[in-house]
PDB file of C-alpha atoms in Angstrom:
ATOM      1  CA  UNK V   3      20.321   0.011 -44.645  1.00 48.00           C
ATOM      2  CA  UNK V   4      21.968  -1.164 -41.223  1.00 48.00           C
ATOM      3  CA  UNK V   5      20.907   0.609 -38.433  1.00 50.00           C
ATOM      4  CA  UNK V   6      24.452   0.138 -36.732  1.00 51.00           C
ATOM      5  CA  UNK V   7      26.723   3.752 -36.279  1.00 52.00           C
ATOM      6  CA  UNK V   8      29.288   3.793 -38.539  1.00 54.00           C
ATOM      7  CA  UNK V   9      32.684   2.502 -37.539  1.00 54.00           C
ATOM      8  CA  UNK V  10      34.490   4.944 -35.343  1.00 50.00           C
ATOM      9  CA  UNK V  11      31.826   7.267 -34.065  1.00 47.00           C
ATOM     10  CA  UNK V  12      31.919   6.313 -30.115  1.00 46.00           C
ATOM     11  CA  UNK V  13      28.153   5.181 -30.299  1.00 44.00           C
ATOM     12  CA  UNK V  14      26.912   1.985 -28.832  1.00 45.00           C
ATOM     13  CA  UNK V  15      24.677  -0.072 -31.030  1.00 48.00           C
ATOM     14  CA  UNK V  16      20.898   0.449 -30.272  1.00 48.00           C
ATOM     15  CA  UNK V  17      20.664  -3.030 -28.767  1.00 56.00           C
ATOM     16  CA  UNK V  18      24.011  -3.287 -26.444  1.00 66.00           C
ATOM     17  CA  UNK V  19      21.362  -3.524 -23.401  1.00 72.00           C
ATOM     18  CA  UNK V  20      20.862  -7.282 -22.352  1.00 69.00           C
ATOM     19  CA  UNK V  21      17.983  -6.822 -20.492  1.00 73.00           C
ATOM     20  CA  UNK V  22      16.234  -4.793 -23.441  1.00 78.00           C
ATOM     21  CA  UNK V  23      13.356  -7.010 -25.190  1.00 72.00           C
ATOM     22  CA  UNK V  24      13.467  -7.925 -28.142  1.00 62.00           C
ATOM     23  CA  UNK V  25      10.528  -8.495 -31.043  1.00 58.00           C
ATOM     24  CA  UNK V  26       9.530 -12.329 -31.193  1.00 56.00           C
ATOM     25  CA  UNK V  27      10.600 -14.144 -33.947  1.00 55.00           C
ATOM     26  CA  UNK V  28       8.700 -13.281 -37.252  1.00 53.00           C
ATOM     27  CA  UNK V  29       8.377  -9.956 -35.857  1.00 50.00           C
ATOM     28  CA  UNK V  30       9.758  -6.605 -38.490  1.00 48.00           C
ATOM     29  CA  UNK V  31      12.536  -7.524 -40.235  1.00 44.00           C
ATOM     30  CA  UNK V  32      11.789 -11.303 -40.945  1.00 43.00           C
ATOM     31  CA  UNK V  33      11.831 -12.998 -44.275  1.00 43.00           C
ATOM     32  CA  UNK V  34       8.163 -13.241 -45.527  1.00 42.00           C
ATOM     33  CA  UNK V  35       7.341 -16.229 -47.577  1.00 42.00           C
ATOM     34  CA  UNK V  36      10.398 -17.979 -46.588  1.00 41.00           C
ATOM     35  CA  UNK V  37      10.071 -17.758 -43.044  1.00 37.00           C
ATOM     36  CA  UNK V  38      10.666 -20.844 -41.170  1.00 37.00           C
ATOM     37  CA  UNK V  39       7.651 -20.087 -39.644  1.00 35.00           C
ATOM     38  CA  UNK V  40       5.347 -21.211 -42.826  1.00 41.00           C
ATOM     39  CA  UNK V  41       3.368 -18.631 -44.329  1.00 43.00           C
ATOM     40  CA  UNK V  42       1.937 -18.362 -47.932  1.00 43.00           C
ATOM     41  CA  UNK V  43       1.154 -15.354 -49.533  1.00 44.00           C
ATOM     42  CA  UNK V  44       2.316 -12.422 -48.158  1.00 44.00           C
ATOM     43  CA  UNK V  45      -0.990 -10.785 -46.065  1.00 43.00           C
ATOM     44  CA  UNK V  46      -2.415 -14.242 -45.654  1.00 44.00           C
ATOM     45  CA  UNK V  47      -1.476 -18.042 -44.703  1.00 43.00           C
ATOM     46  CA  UNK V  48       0.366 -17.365 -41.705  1.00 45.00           C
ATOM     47  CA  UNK V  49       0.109 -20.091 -39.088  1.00 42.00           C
ATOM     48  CA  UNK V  50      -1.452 -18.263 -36.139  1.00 43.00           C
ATOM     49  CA  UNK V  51      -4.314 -17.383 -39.207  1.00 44.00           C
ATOM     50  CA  UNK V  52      -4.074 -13.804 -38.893  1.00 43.00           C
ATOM     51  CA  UNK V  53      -3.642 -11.124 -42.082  1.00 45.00           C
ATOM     52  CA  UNK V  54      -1.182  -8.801 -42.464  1.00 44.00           C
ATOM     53  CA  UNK V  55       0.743  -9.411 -39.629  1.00 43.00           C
ATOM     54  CA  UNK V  56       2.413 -12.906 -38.737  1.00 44.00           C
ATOM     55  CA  UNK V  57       0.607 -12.890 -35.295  1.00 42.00           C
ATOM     56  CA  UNK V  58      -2.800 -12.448 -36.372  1.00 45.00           C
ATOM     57  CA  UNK V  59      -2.463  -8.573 -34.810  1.00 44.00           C
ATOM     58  CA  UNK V  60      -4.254  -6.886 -37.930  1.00 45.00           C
ATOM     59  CA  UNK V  61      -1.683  -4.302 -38.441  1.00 44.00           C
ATOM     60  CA  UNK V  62       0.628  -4.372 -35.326  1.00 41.00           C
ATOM     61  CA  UNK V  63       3.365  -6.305 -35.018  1.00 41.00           C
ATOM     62  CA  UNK V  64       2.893  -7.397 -31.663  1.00 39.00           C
ATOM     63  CA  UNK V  65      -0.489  -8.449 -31.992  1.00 43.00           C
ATOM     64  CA  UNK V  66      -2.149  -5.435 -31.011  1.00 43.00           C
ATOM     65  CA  UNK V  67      -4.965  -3.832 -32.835  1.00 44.00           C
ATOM     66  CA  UNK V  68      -4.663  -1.016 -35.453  1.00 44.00           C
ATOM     67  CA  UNK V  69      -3.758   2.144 -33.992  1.00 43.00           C
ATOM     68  CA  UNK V  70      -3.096   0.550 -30.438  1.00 44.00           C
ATOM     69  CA  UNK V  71       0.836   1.633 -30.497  1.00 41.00           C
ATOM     70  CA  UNK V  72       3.717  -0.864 -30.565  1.00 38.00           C
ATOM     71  CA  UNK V  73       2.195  -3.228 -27.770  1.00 37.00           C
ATOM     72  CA  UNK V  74      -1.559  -2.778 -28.842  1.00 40.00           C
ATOM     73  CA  UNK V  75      -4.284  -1.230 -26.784  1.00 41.00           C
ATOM     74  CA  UNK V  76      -6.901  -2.129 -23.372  1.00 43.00           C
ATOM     75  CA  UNK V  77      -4.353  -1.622 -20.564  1.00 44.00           C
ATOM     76  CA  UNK V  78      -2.699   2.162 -19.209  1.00 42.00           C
ATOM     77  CA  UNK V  79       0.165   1.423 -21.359  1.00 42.00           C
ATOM     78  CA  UNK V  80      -1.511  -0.979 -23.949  1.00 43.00           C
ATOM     79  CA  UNK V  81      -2.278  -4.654 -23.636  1.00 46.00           C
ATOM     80  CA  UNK V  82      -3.890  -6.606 -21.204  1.00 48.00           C
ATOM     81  CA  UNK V  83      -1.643  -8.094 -18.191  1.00 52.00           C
ATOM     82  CA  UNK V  84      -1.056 -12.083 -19.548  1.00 51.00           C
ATOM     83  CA  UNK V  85      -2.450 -10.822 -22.907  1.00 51.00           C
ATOM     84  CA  UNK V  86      -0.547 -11.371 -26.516  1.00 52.00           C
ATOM     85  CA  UNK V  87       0.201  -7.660 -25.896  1.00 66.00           C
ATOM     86  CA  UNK V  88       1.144  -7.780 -22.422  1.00 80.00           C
ATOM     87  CA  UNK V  89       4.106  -4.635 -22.086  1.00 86.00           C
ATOM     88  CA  UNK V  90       5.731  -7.768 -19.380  1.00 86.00           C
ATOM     89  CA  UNK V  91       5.710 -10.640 -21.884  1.00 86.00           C
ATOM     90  CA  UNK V  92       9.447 -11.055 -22.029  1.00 86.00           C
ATOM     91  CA  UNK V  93      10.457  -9.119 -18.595  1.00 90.00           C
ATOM     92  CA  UNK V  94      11.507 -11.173 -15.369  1.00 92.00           C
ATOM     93  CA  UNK V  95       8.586 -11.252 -12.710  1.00 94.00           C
ATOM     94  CA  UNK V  96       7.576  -8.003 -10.826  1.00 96.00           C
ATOM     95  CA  UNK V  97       9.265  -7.393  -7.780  1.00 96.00           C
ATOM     96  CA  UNK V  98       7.867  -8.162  -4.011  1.00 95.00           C
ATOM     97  CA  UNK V  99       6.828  -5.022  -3.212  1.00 96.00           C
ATOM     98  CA  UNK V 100       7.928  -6.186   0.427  1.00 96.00           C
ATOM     99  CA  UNK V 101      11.373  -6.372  -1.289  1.00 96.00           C
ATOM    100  CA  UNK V 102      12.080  -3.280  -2.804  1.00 97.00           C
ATOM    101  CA  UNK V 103      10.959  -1.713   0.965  1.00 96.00           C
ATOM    102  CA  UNK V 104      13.997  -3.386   2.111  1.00 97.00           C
ATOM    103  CA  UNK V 105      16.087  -2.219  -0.740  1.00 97.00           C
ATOM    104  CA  UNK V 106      14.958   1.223   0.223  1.00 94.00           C
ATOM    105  CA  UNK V 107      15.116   0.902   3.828  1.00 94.00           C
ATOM    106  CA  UNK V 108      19.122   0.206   2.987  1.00 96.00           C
ATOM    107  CA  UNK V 109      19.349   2.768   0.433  1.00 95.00           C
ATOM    108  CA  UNK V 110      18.164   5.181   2.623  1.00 92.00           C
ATOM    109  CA  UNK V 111      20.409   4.501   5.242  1.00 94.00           C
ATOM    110  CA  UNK V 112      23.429   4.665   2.936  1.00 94.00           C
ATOM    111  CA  UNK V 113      22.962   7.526   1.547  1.00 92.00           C
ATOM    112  CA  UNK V 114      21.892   9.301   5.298  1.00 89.00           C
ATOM    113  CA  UNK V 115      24.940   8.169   6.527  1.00 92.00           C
ATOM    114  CA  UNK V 116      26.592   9.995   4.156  1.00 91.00           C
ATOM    115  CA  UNK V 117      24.193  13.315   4.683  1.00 87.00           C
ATOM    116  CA  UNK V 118      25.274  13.206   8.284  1.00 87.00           C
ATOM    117  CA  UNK V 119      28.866  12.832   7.565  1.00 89.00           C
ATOM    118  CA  UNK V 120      28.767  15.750   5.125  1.00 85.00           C
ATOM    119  CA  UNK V 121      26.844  17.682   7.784  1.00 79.00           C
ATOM    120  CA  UNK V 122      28.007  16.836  11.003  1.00 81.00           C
ATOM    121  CA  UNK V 123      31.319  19.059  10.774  1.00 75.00           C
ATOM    122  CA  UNK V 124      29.185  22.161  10.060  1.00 65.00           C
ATOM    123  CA  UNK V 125      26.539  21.808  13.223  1.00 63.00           C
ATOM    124  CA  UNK V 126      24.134  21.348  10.553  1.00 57.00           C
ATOM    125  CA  UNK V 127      21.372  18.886  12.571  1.00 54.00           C
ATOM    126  CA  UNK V 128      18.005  17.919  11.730  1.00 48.00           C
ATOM    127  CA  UNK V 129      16.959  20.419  14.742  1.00 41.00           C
ATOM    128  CA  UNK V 130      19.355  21.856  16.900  1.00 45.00           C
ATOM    129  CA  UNK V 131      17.666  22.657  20.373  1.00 43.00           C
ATOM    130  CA  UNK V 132      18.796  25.720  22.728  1.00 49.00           C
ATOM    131  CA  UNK V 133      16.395  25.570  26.082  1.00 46.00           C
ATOM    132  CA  UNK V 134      12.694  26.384  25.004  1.00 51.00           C
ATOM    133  CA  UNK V 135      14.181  27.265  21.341  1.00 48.00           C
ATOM    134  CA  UNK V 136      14.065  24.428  18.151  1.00 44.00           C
ATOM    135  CA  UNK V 137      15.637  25.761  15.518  1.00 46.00           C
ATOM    136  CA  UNK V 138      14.448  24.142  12.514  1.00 47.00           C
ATOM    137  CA  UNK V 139      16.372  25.983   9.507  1.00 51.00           C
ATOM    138  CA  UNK V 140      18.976  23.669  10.221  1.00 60.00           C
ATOM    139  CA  UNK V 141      17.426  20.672   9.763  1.00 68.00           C
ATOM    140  CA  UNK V 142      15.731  22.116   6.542  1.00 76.00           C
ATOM    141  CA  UNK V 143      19.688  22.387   5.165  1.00 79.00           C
ATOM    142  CA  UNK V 144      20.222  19.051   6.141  1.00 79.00           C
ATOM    143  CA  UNK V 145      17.070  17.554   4.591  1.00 82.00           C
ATOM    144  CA  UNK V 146      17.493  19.900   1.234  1.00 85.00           C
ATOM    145  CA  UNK V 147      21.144  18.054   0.889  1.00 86.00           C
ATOM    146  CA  UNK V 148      19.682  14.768   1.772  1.00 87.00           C
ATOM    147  CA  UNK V 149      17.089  15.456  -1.412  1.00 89.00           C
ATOM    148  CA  UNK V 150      20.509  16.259  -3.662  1.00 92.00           C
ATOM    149  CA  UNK V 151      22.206  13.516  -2.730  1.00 93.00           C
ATOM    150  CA  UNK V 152      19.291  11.136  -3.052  1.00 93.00           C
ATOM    151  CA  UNK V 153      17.897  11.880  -6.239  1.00 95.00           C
ATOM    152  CA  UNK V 154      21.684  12.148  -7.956  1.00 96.00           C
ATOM    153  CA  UNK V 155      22.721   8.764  -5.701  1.00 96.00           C
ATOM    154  CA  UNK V 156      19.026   6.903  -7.453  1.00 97.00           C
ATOM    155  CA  UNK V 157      19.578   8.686 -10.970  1.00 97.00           C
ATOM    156  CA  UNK V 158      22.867   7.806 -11.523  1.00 97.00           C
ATOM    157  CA  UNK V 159      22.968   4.463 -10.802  1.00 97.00           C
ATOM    158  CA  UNK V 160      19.707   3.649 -11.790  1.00 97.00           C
ATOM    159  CA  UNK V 161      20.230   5.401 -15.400  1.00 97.00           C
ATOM    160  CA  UNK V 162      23.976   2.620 -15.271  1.00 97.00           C
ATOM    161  CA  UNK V 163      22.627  -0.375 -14.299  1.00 96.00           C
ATOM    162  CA  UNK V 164      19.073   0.218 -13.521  1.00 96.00           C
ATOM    163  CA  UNK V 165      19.754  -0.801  -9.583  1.00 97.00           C
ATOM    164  CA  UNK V 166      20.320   0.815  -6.571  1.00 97.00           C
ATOM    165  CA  UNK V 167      23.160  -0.653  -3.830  1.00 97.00           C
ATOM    166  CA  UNK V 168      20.042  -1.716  -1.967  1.00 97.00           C
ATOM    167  CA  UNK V 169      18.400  -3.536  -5.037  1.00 97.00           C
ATOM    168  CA  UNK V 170      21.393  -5.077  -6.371  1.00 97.00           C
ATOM    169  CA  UNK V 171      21.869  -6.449  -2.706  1.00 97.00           C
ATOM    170  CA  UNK V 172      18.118  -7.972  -3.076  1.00 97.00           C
ATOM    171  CA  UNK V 173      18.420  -8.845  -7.009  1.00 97.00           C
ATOM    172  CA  UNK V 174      16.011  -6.228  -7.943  1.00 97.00           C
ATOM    173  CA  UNK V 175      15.669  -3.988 -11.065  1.00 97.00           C
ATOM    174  CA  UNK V 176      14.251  -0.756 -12.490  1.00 97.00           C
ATOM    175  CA  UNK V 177      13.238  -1.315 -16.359  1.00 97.00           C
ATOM    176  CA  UNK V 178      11.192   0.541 -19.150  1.00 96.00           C
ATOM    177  CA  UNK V 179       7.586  -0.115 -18.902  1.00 95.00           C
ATOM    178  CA  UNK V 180       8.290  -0.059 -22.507  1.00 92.00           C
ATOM    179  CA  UNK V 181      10.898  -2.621 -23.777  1.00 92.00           C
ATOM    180  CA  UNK V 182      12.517  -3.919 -20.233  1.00 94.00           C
ATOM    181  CA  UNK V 183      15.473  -1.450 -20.829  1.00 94.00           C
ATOM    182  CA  UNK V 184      17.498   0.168 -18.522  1.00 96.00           C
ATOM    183  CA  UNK V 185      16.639   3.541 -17.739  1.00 97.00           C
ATOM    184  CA  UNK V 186      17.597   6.866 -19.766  1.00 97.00           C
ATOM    185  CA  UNK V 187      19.042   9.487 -17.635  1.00 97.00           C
ATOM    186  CA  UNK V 188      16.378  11.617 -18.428  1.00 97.00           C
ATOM    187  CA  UNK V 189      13.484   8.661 -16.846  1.00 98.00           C
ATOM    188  CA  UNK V 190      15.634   8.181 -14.135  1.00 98.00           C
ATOM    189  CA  UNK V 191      15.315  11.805 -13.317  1.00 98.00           C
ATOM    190  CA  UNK V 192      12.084  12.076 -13.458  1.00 97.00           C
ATOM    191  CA  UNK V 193      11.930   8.923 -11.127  1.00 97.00           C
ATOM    192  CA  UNK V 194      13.981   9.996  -8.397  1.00 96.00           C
ATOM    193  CA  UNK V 195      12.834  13.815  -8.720  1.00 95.00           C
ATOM    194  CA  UNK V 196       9.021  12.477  -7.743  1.00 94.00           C
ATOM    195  CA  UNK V 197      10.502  10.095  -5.191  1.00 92.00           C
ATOM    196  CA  UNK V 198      13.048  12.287  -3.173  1.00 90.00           C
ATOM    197  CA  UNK V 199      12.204  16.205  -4.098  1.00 87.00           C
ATOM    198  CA  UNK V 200       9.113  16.439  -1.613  1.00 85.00           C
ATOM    199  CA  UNK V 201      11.784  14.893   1.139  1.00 74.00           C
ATOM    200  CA  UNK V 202      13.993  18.546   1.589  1.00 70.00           C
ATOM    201  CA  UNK V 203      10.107  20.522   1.865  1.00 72.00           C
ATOM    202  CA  UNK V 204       6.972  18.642   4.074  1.00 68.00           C
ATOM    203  CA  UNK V 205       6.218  15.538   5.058  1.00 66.00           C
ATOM    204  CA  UNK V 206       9.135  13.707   4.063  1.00 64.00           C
ATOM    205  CA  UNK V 207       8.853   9.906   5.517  1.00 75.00           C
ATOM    206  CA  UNK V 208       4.942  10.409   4.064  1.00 85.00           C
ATOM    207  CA  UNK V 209       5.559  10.839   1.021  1.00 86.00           C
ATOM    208  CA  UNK V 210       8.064   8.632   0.529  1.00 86.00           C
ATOM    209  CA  UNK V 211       5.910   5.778   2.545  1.00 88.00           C
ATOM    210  CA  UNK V 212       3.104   6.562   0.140  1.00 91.00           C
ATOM    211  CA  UNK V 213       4.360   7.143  -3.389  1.00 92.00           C
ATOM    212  CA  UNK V 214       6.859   3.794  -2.451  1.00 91.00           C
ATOM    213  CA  UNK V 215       4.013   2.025  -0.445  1.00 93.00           C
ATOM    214  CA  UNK V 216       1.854   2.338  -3.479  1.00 95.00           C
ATOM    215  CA  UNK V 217       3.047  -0.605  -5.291  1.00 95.00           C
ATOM    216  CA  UNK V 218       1.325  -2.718  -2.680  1.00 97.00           C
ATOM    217  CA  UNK V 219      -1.985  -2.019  -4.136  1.00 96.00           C
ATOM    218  CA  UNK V 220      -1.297  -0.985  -7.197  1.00 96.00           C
ATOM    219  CA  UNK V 221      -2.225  -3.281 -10.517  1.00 94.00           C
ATOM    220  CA  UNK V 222      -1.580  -4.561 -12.607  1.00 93.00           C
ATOM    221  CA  UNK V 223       2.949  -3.504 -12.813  1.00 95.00           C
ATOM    222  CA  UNK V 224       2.765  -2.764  -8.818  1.00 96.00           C
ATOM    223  CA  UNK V 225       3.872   0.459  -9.892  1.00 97.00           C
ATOM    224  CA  UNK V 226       5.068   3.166  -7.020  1.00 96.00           C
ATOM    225  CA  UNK V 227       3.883   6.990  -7.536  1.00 96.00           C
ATOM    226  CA  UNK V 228       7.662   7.319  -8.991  1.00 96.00           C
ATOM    227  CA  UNK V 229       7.110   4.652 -11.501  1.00 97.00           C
ATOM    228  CA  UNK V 230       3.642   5.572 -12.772  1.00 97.00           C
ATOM    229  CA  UNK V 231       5.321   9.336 -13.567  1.00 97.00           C
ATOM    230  CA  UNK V 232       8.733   7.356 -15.066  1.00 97.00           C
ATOM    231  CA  UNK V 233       7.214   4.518 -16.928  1.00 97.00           C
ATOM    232  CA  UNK V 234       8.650   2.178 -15.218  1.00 97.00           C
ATOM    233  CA  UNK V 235       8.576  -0.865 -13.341  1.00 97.00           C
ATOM    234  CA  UNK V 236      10.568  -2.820 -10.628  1.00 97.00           C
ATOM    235  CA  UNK V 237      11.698  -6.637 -11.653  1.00 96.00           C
ATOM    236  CA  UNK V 238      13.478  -9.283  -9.882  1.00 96.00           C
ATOM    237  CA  UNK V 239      16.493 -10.575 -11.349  1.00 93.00           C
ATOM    238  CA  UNK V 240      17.110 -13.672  -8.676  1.00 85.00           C
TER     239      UNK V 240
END
């Protein structure tokens, strides 16, 4: 049975993503006995000298033990980094965290200039100051719009292409922890939602410094706040 929508229907085959990985060879769907990768009886005889599975995986696969999920079991989302069941076996490296600063740096100021453009015509001003008197409401307009526009500016082209203006500029990429896929629309919510929502209420350039600042430290995917709550990770594609 083909796994392919029917002629006609408007929907993309499952695998129309190039950046999506795919199983190794020998993985499900390969000829058994016949495969050009030598094998015997089906179960046994395989050249890595593993049962069951042509990778020696005992039941998965991808190499992983039983009841590990699709990429096996020891790491937060199964394998160990450099392991047969490494979740990055496949991907391009992990992004410089110094990097994707920079791509944010310019995404940020993209995507302000535009919140002061929208804003500017209105007297709407990150404080507005009248003697002794700051009025801050204003700026709490301002910085609730700048949250829109941010999270719909990072979901939407994220959930495309998986990259920003300022990471296409610096050949970076958001992909599924996963399978190296772009982004659903739905993860790249989620992303951008835990990245730019706190911006519009308290501490805005803190949060954003610390849930994108954690990649520095974090291992072993150098995963931000946003990408540990997404699934995903940040590659370099140059």
């Amino acid at each position: 049975m083909t796994t392919e929508p029917p002629p006609g229907s408007g929907q993309q085959p499952p695998d129309d993503d190039p950046f999506k990985k795919h199983p190794p060879p020998g993985g499900p769907g390969s000829p058994g006995p016949g495969s050009p990768y030598g094998g015997g009886p089906a179960g046994g005889g395989d050249p890595y000298g593993g049962g069951g599975s042509p990778y020696g995986g005992g039941g998965s696969p991808y190499g992983g033990p039983p009841g590990g999920g699709p990429y096996g079991g020891g790491g937060p989302y199964g394998g160990a980094p450099g392991g047969p069941s490494d979740p990055l076996a496949g991907m391009p490296p992990l992004a410089d965290s110094a990097r994707r600063t920079l791509a944010r740096i310019i995404d940020m100021i993209l995507v302000g200039l535009v919140v002061f453009l929208l804003t500017w015509p209105f007297g709407v001003n990150e404080y507005n100051v009248d003697g002794d008197n700051v009025n801050v409401g204003n700026g709490f307009v301002q910085s609730a719009i700048a949250a829109a526009l941010y999270v719909a500016y990072d979901t939407v082209l994220t959930a495309r292409t998986g990259q920003t203006l300022g990471k296409r500029l610096l050949h970076l990429r958001v992909a599924d922890l996963s399978d190296g896929s772009t982004p659903s629309t739905q993860t790249s919510l989620m992303r951008a939602a835990v990245l730019w929502l706190p911006f519009a209420f308290c501490c805005a350039c803190v949060w954003t410094i610390i849930a994108g600042g954690w990649s520095y430290f974090d291992r072993p995917y150098k995963q931000g706040l946003h990408d540990k709550a997404a699934k995903t990770v940040v590659v370099s594609t140059g």
